[in-house]
């Protein structure tokens, strides 16, 4: 009973911290560039991000901070949810017109009868890191040791959940032999690791940088670079992207082109600037009082980003292979990968 009570208290504290972080991100989104509430100039578009302060989704807020949405003639409202799976839910329910999250959701949704496609591919690597608690570092030296462990993910059904299951299955551990625990990211992930609620978990920067600074864990698998993706997953793994419902894309091509123009302009800007310069453009609260640590987190993750928003060659095939390894819906389905993404808009992007 003590353990249950302690974990309940942890969860409550974590939820409060996560709510505060999300509220800060939403406040930043609604005030940056003088829009966010439908009062700006241009067509109003709502985009849900699976964690605005996560470095893997940095192009969303950076595009707004640079003024590129406004330059493209759009009034973009950025909203935030702690996990990509919640951004997906907001999209398919019609609450928003776009979602910034992992490309793999488009495959999963196709098996559920939902036509969704990536229109701007931000990355060619997951940007994710599997961290092991410092207390368990001697016991967990590879995914083969996941059996019987509690492993943190942002949310059940999220991309961190997908990738954790793949790493387990690839290394001989059944999905039923370990326990995924939804702990979000940022303070809630750090707290769960610190209190022993999880033995390890998958997360991104700046959470990774915070864990390392506090000496709470060690890196087991690093997928922040194309090389790390190749080693862990066997190929490029397109992850963070802007994805939208196909019907909406087909009915609003001019708007989608403007979004592609803005995002590709940002990706090109990122490729020509340092991590410190990028960090300086972001909302002050994203650094949590440590600008040096935040810039370092961005630098560690920068290799995952594309420079043109184009889907990497063989990327969709790698994602399908990963999902088929553990997801029965996709394993037994004939997924049409050509319908899960389009390069029509990024290849015509200006800027």
CSV table of C-alpha atoms in Angstrom, one decimal:
chain,number,residue,atom,x,y,z
A,1,UNK,CA,0.0,0.0,0.0
A,2,UNK,CA,2.9,2.3,0.8
A,3,UNK,CA,4.3,1.8,-2.7
A,4,UNK,CA,0.9,2.5,-4.3
A,5,UNK,CA,0.4,5.6,-2.2
A,6,UNK,CA,3.9,6.9,-3.0
A,7,UNK,CA,3.5,6.3,-6.7
A,8,UNK,CA,0.0,8.0,-6.6
A,9,UNK,CA,1.7,11.0,-5.0
A,10,UNK,CA,4.4,11.0,-7.6
A,11,UNK,CA,1.9,10.8,-10.4
A,12,UNK,CA,-0.1,13.7,-8.9
A,13,UNK,CA,3.0,15.8,-8.5
A,14,UNK,CA,4.2,15.0,-11.9
A,15,UNK,CA,0.8,15.8,-13.5
A,16,UNK,CA,0.9,19.2,-11.7
A,17,UNK,CA,4.4,19.9,-13.0
A,18,UNK,CA,3.5,18.8,-16.5
A,19,UNK,CA,0.3,20.9,-16.5
A,20,UNK,CA,2.4,23.9,-15.5
A,21,UNK,CA,5.0,23.2,-18.3
A,22,UNK,CA,2.2,22.8,-20.9
A,23,UNK,CA,0.5,25.9,-19.7
A,24,UNK,CA,3.8,27.9,-20.1
A,25,UNK,CA,4.2,26.5,-23.6
A,26,UNK,CA,0.7,27.3,-24.6
A,27,UNK,CA,1.1,30.8,-23.2
A,28,UNK,CA,4.2,31.2,-25.3
A,29,UNK,CA,2.4,29.9,-28.4
A,30,UNK,CA,-0.5,32.3,-28.0
A,31,UNK,CA,1.6,35.4,-27.5
A,32,UNK,CA,4.5,34.8,-29.9
A,33,UNK,CA,4.2,36.7,-33.2
A,34,UNK,CA,1.1,38.4,-32.0
A,35,UNK,CA,-1.2,35.6,-33.1
A,36,UNK,CA,-2.3,32.3,-31.7
A,37,UNK,CA,-5.9,33.3,-31.0
A,38,UNK,CA,-7.2,33.9,-34.4
A,39,UNK,CA,-6.7,37.7,-34.2
A,40,UNK,CA,-3.7,37.8,-36.5
A,41,UNK,CA,-3.6,38.5,-40.2
A,42,UNK,CA,-4.0,35.6,-42.6
A,43,UNK,CA,-5.8,32.3,-42.5
A,44,UNK,CA,-6.1,30.9,-39.0
A,45,UNK,CA,-4.7,27.4,-38.7
A,46,UNK,CA,-4.5,25.4,-35.4
A,47,UNK,CA,-1.6,22.9,-35.0
A,48,UNK,CA,-1.3,20.6,-32.0
A,49,UNK,CA,2.3,19.7,-31.0
A,50,UNK,CA,3.2,16.6,-29.0
A,51,UNK,CA,5.2,18.8,-26.6
A,52,UNK,CA,6.1,22.3,-27.7
A,53,UNK,CA,9.2,22.5,-25.5
A,54,UNK,CA,10.7,19.2,-26.8
A,55,UNK,CA,13.8,19.8,-29.0
A,56,UNK,CA,12.5,17.1,-31.5
A,57,UNK,CA,9.5,19.4,-32.3
A,58,UNK,CA,11.6,22.6,-32.1
A,59,UNK,CA,10.7,23.7,-35.7
A,60,UNK,CA,7.1,24.4,-34.8
A,61,UNK,CA,7.8,27.2,-32.2
A,62,UNK,CA,11.0,28.4,-34.0
A,63,UNK,CA,9.0,29.0,-37.2
A,64,UNK,CA,6.6,31.2,-35.2
A,65,UNK,CA,9.4,33.0,-33.4
A,66,UNK,CA,11.2,33.8,-36.7
A,67,UNK,CA,7.9,35.2,-38.0
A,68,UNK,CA,7.8,32.8,-41.0
A,69,UNK,CA,4.1,31.8,-40.5
A,70,UNK,CA,3.2,35.5,-40.6
A,71,UNK,CA,5.5,36.1,-43.6
A,72,UNK,CA,3.6,33.2,-45.4
A,73,UNK,CA,0.3,34.9,-44.8
A,74,UNK,CA,-0.9,32.6,-42.0
A,75,UNK,CA,-2.2,33.1,-38.5
A,76,UNK,CA,-1.0,29.9,-36.8
A,77,UNK,CA,-2.1,28.9,-33.3
A,78,UNK,CA,0.3,26.4,-31.7
A,79,UNK,CA,-1.2,24.2,-29.0
A,80,UNK,CA,0.6,21.6,-26.9
A,81,UNK,CA,0.0,18.1,-25.5
A,82,UNK,CA,2.5,16.1,-23.5
A,83,UNK,CA,2.6,13.2,-25.9
A,84,UNK,CA,2.4,12.7,-29.7
A,85,UNK,CA,-0.5,10.2,-29.4
A,86,UNK,CA,-2.6,13.0,-27.9
A,87,UNK,CA,-1.7,15.3,-30.7
A,88,UNK,CA,-2.9,12.6,-33.1
A,89,UNK,CA,-6.2,12.3,-31.2
A,90,UNK,CA,-6.7,16.1,-31.5
A,91,UNK,CA,-6.1,15.9,-35.3
A,92,UNK,CA,-8.5,13.0,-36.1
A,93,UNK,CA,-11.2,14.5,-33.9
A,94,UNK,CA,-11.1,17.7,-35.9
A,95,UNK,CA,-10.0,19.9,-33.0
A,96,UNK,CA,-7.0,21.1,-35.1
A,97,UNK,CA,-6.0,21.2,-38.7
A,98,UNK,CA,-2.4,19.8,-38.3
A,99,UNK,CA,-0.3,17.9,-35.8
A,100,UNK,CA,3.4,18.0,-35.2
A,101,UNK,CA,4.3,14.5,-34.1
A,102,UNK,CA,6.0,11.3,-35.3
A,103,UNK,CA,5.4,10.1,-38.9
A,104,UNK,CA,4.7,6.5,-37.6
A,105,UNK,CA,1.2,7.6,-36.5
A,106,UNK,CA,0.2,7.9,-40.2
A,107,UNK,CA,0.8,4.2,-40.7
A,108,UNK,CA,-1.0,3.2,-37.5
A,109,UNK,CA,-4.0,5.4,-38.4
A,110,UNK,CA,-4.3,3.9,-41.9
A,111,UNK,CA,-4.9,0.5,-40.4
A,112,UNK,CA,-7.8,2.2,-38.5
A,113,UNK,CA,-9.3,3.6,-41.6
A,114,UNK,CA,-8.0,7.1,-41.2
A,115,UNK,CA,-6.3,8.8,-44.1
A,116,UNK,CA,-3.5,11.0,-42.7
A,117,UNK,CA,-0.2,12.1,-44.3
A,118,UNK,CA,3.0,13.8,-43.5
A,119,UNK,CA,3.4,17.0,-45.5
A,120,UNK,CA,6.7,18.3,-44.1
A,121,UNK,CA,9.2,15.8,-42.7
A,122,UNK,CA,11.4,17.5,-40.1
A,123,UNK,CA,13.7,14.6,-39.4
A,124,UNK,CA,15.4,11.4,-40.6
A,125,UNK,CA,16.2,10.0,-37.1
A,126,UNK,CA,14.0,9.5,-34.0
A,127,UNK,CA,15.8,12.0,-31.8
A,128,UNK,CA,15.0,9.6,-28.9
A,129,UNK,CA,17.3,8.2,-26.2
A,130,UNK,CA,16.8,5.1,-24.1
A,131,UNK,CA,18.0,6.0,-20.6
A,132,UNK,CA,18.7,3.6,-17.8
A,133,UNK,CA,18.4,4.7,-14.1
A,134,UNK,CA,21.8,5.1,-12.5
A,135,UNK,CA,20.6,2.6,-9.9
A,136,UNK,CA,19.9,0.0,-12.6
A,137,UNK,CA,22.8,0.7,-14.9
A,138,UNK,CA,24.7,-2.4,-13.8
A,139,UNK,CA,21.6,-4.6,-14.4
A,140,UNK,CA,20.3,-3.2,-17.7
A,141,UNK,CA,23.1,-3.1,-20.3
A,142,UNK,CA,21.1,-3.8,-23.4
A,143,UNK,CA,17.4,-4.2,-24.4
A,144,UNK,CA,17.8,-7.9,-23.7
A,145,UNK,CA,17.5,-6.9,-20.0
A,146,UNK,CA,14.1,-5.2,-20.4
A,147,UNK,CA,12.4,-8.3,-19.1
A,148,UNK,CA,10.6,-7.6,-15.9
A,149,UNK,CA,11.4,-3.9,-16.0
A,150,UNK,CA,9.2,-0.8,-15.7
A,151,UNK,CA,10.1,1.5,-18.7
A,152,UNK,CA,9.0,5.0,-19.1
A,153,UNK,CA,7.3,6.3,-22.2
A,154,UNK,CA,5.5,9.6,-22.9
A,155,UNK,CA,2.2,7.9,-23.3
A,156,UNK,CA,0.7,4.5,-24.1
A,157,UNK,CA,0.4,4.3,-27.8
A,158,UNK,CA,3.0,7.0,-28.3
A,159,UNK,CA,6.0,6.7,-30.6
A,160,UNK,CA,8.3,6.2,-27.5
A,161,UNK,CA,6.0,3.3,-26.7
A,162,UNK,CA,6.3,2.0,-30.3
A,163,UNK,CA,10.1,2.2,-30.3
A,164,UNK,CA,10.5,0.7,-26.8
A,165,UNK,CA,8.5,-2.3,-27.9
A,166,UNK,CA,10.5,-2.7,-31.1
A,167,UNK,CA,13.8,-2.6,-29.2
A,168,UNK,CA,12.5,-5.2,-26.8
A,169,UNK,CA,11.1,-7.6,-29.4
A,170,UNK,CA,14.3,-7.2,-31.6
A,171,UNK,CA,16.3,-8.4,-28.6
A,172,UNK,CA,14.2,-11.3,-27.6
A,173,UNK,CA,11.9,-9.8,-25.0
A,174,UNK,CA,8.2,-10.1,-25.5
A,175,UNK,CA,5.9,-7.0,-25.2
A,176,UNK,CA,4.2,-8.8,-22.3
A,177,UNK,CA,7.4,-9.3,-20.4
A,178,UNK,CA,8.0,-5.6,-19.4
A,179,UNK,CA,5.7,-2.8,-18.2
A,180,UNK,CA,5.5,0.5,-20.1
A,181,UNK,CA,4.7,3.4,-17.8
A,182,UNK,CA,3.3,6.7,-19.1
A,183,UNK,CA,5.4,9.4,-17.4
A,184,UNK,CA,5.4,12.2,-20.0
A,185,UNK,CA,8.6,14.2,-20.5
A,186,UNK,CA,10.5,16.9,-18.6
A,187,UNK,CA,9.9,17.1,-14.9
A,188,UNK,CA,7.5,14.1,-14.7
A,189,UNK,CA,10.0,11.8,-16.5
A,190,UNK,CA,12.9,13.1,-14.3
A,191,UNK,CA,10.8,12.6,-11.1
A,192,UNK,CA,9.7,9.1,-12.1
A,193,UNK,CA,13.4,8.1,-12.7
A,194,UNK,CA,14.5,9.8,-9.4
A,195,UNK,CA,11.8,8.1,-7.3
A,196,UNK,CA,12.3,4.6,-8.8
A,197,UNK,CA,8.9,4.5,-10.4
A,198,UNK,CA,10.7,3.5,-13.6
A,199,UNK,CA,13.9,1.5,-14.2
A,200,UNK,CA,14.6,3.5,-17.4
A,201,UNK,CA,12.8,5.0,-20.3
A,202,UNK,CA,12.7,6.7,-23.6
A,203,UNK,CA,12.8,10.4,-23.9
A,204,UNK,CA,14.2,13.4,-25.8
A,205,UNK,CA,16.1,16.6,-25.1
A,206,UNK,CA,16.0,18.7,-23.1
A,207,UNK,CA,15.0,15.9,-20.7
A,208,UNK,CA,18.0,13.9,-21.6
A,209,UNK,CA,20.3,16.8,-20.8
A,210,UNK,CA,18.6,17.3,-17.4
A,211,UNK,CA,19.0,13.6,-16.5
A,212,UNK,CA,22.7,13.6,-17.4
A,213,UNK,CA,23.3,16.9,-15.5
A,214,UNK,CA,21.7,15.4,-12.4
A,215,UNK,CA,23.5,12.1,-12.8
A,216,UNK,CA,20.2,10.2,-12.6
A,217,UNK,CA,20.9,7.8,-15.4
A,218,UNK,CA,23.1,6.7,-18.3
A,219,UNK,CA,22.4,6.6,-22.1
A,220,UNK,CA,21.7,3.0,-23.2
A,221,UNK,CA,20.7,3.7,-26.9
A,222,UNK,CA,21.1,7.1,-28.6
A,223,UNK,CA,19.0,7.7,-31.7
A,224,UNK,CA,19.5,11.4,-32.1
A,225,UNK,CA,21.6,11.0,-35.2
A,226,UNK,CA,21.1,9.1,-38.5
A,227,UNK,CA,24.0,6.9,-37.5
A,228,UNK,CA,22.3,6.0,-34.2
A,229,UNK,CA,19.0,5.3,-36.1
A,230,UNK,CA,20.8,3.0,-38.5
A,231,UNK,CA,22.5,1.1,-35.6
A,232,UNK,CA,19.3,0.7,-33.5
A,233,UNK,CA,16.6,0.4,-36.2
A,234,UNK,CA,18.4,-0.6,-39.4
A,235,UNK,CA,17.8,2.5,-41.4
A,236,UNK,CA,16.6,6.1,-41.5
A,237,UNK,CA,13.6,6.7,-39.2
A,238,UNK,CA,11.5,9.7,-40.2
A,239,UNK,CA,10.0,10.9,-37.0
A,240,UNK,CA,8.9,14.5,-36.2
A,241,UNK,CA,6.8,15.9,-39.0
A,242,UNK,CA,3.8,18.0,-39.8
A,243,UNK,CA,1.0,15.6,-40.6
A,244,UNK,CA,-2.6,16.4,-41.6
A,245,UNK,CA,-5.8,14.6,-42.7
A,246,UNK,CA,-5.6,13.9,-46.4
A,247,UNK,CA,-9.0,15.3,-47.2
A,248,UNK,CA,-8.1,18.5,-45.5
A,249,UNK,CA,-4.8,18.7,-47.4
A,250,UNK,CA,-6.6,18.1,-50.8
A,251,UNK,CA,-9.2,20.8,-50.0
A,252,UNK,CA,-6.7,23.4,-48.7
A,253,UNK,CA,-3.6,23.1,-51.0
A,254,UNK,CA,-2.8,26.8,-50.9
A,255,UNK,CA,-2.8,26.8,-47.1
A,256,UNK,CA,-0.7,23.7,-46.9
A,257,UNK,CA,1.8,25.1,-49.4
A,258,UNK,CA,2.1,28.2,-47.2
A,259,UNK,CA,2.8,26.0,-44.2
A,260,UNK,CA,5.4,24.0,-46.2
A,261,UNK,CA,7.1,27.2,-47.3
A,262,UNK,CA,7.3,28.5,-43.7
A,263,UNK,CA,8.6,25.2,-42.2
A,264,UNK,CA,11.2,24.6,-45.0
A,265,UNK,CA,12.4,28.1,-44.6
A,266,UNK,CA,13.0,27.3,-40.9
A,267,UNK,CA,14.8,24.0,-41.6
A,268,UNK,CA,17.1,25.9,-43.9
A,269,UNK,CA,17.7,28.6,-41.3
A,270,UNK,CA,18.5,25.9,-38.7
A,271,UNK,CA,21.1,24.3,-41.0
A,272,UNK,CA,22.9,27.6,-41.2
A,273,UNK,CA,22.9,28.6,-37.5
A,274,UNK,CA,24.5,27.3,-34.3
A,275,UNK,CA,22.7,25.6,-31.4
A,276,UNK,CA,23.3,28.7,-29.3
A,277,UNK,CA,21.7,31.0,-32.0
A,278,UNK,CA,18.7,28.7,-32.2
A,279,UNK,CA,18.4,28.6,-28.4
A,280,UNK,CA,18.4,32.4,-28.3
A,281,UNK,CA,15.3,32.5,-30.5
A,282,UNK,CA,13.2,30.2,-28.3
A,283,UNK,CA,11.0,31.3,-25.4
A,284,UNK,CA,13.1,32.0,-22.3
A,285,UNK,CA,11.3,29.5,-20.1
A,286,UNK,CA,12.3,26.6,-22.4
A,287,UNK,CA,15.8,26.7,-21.0
A,288,UNK,CA,14.5,26.4,-17.5
A,289,UNK,CA,17.1,28.8,-16.3
A,290,UNK,CA,20.1,27.1,-17.9
A,291,UNK,CA,20.7,28.5,-21.4
A,292,UNK,CA,24.0,26.6,-21.7
A,293,UNK,CA,22.4,23.2,-20.9
A,294,UNK,CA,19.5,24.0,-23.3
A,295,UNK,CA,21.9,25.0,-26.2
A,296,UNK,CA,23.8,21.7,-25.6
A,297,UNK,CA,20.5,19.8,-25.8
A,298,UNK,CA,19.7,21.4,-29.1
A,299,UNK,CA,23.2,20.7,-30.4
A,300,UNK,CA,22.9,17.0,-29.5
A,301,UNK,CA,19.6,16.7,-31.4
A,302,UNK,CA,20.4,18.9,-34.5
A,303,UNK,CA,21.7,16.0,-36.6
A,304,UNK,CA,18.2,14.4,-36.7
A,305,UNK,CA,16.7,17.3,-38.7
A,306,UNK,CA,16.4,17.4,-42.5
A,307,UNK,CA,17.3,20.6,-44.4
A,308,UNK,CA,14.5,20.5,-46.9
A,309,UNK,CA,11.5,18.7,-45.3
A,310,UNK,CA,11.6,15.9,-47.8
A,311,UNK,CA,10.9,12.3,-46.7
A,312,UNK,CA,14.2,10.4,-46.5
A,313,UNK,CA,14.7,7.6,-49.0
A,314,UNK,CA,13.7,4.2,-47.5
A,315,UNK,CA,12.5,5.9,-44.4
A,316,UNK,CA,8.8,4.8,-44.6
A,317,UNK,CA,10.0,1.2,-45.1
A,318,UNK,CA,12.1,1.3,-41.9
A,319,UNK,CA,9.1,2.6,-40.0
A,320,UNK,CA,6.9,-0.1,-41.4
A,321,UNK,CA,9.4,-2.8,-40.4
A,322,UNK,CA,9.6,-1.4,-36.9
A,323,UNK,CA,5.9,-1.3,-36.4
A,324,UNK,CA,5.3,-4.7,-38.0
A,325,UNK,CA,7.7,-6.3,-35.4
A,326,UNK,CA,5.2,-5.8,-32.5
A,327,UNK,CA,2.0,-4.2,-33.7
A,328,UNK,CA,-0.5,-6.9,-34.7
A,329,UNK,CA,-2.7,-4.4,-36.6
A,330,UNK,CA,0.1,-3.4,-38.9
A,331,UNK,CA,1.7,-6.8,-39.0
A,332,UNK,CA,-1.4,-8.2,-40.6
A,333,UNK,CA,-2.2,-5.2,-42.7
A,334,UNK,CA,-1.2,-4.2,-46.2
A,335,UNK,CA,-0.1,-0.6,-45.6
A,336,UNK,CA,0.0,1.7,-48.7
A,337,UNK,CA,3.1,3.7,-47.8
A,338,UNK,CA,2.6,6.1,-50.7
A,339,UNK,CA,-0.5,7.4,-48.9
A,340,UNK,CA,1.2,8.1,-45.6
A,341,UNK,CA,3.3,11.1,-46.9
A,342,UNK,CA,3.6,13.6,-49.7
A,343,UNK,CA,6.5,15.6,-51.1
A,344,UNK,CA,4.3,17.7,-53.3
A,345,UNK,CA,4.5,20.8,-51.1
A,346,UNK,CA,8.1,20.7,-49.8
A,347,UNK,CA,9.5,20.2,-53.3
A,348,UNK,CA,7.7,23.4,-54.4
A,349,UNK,CA,8.6,25.3,-51.2
A,350,UNK,CA,10.0,28.8,-51.5
A,351,UNK,CA,12.2,30.7,-49.2
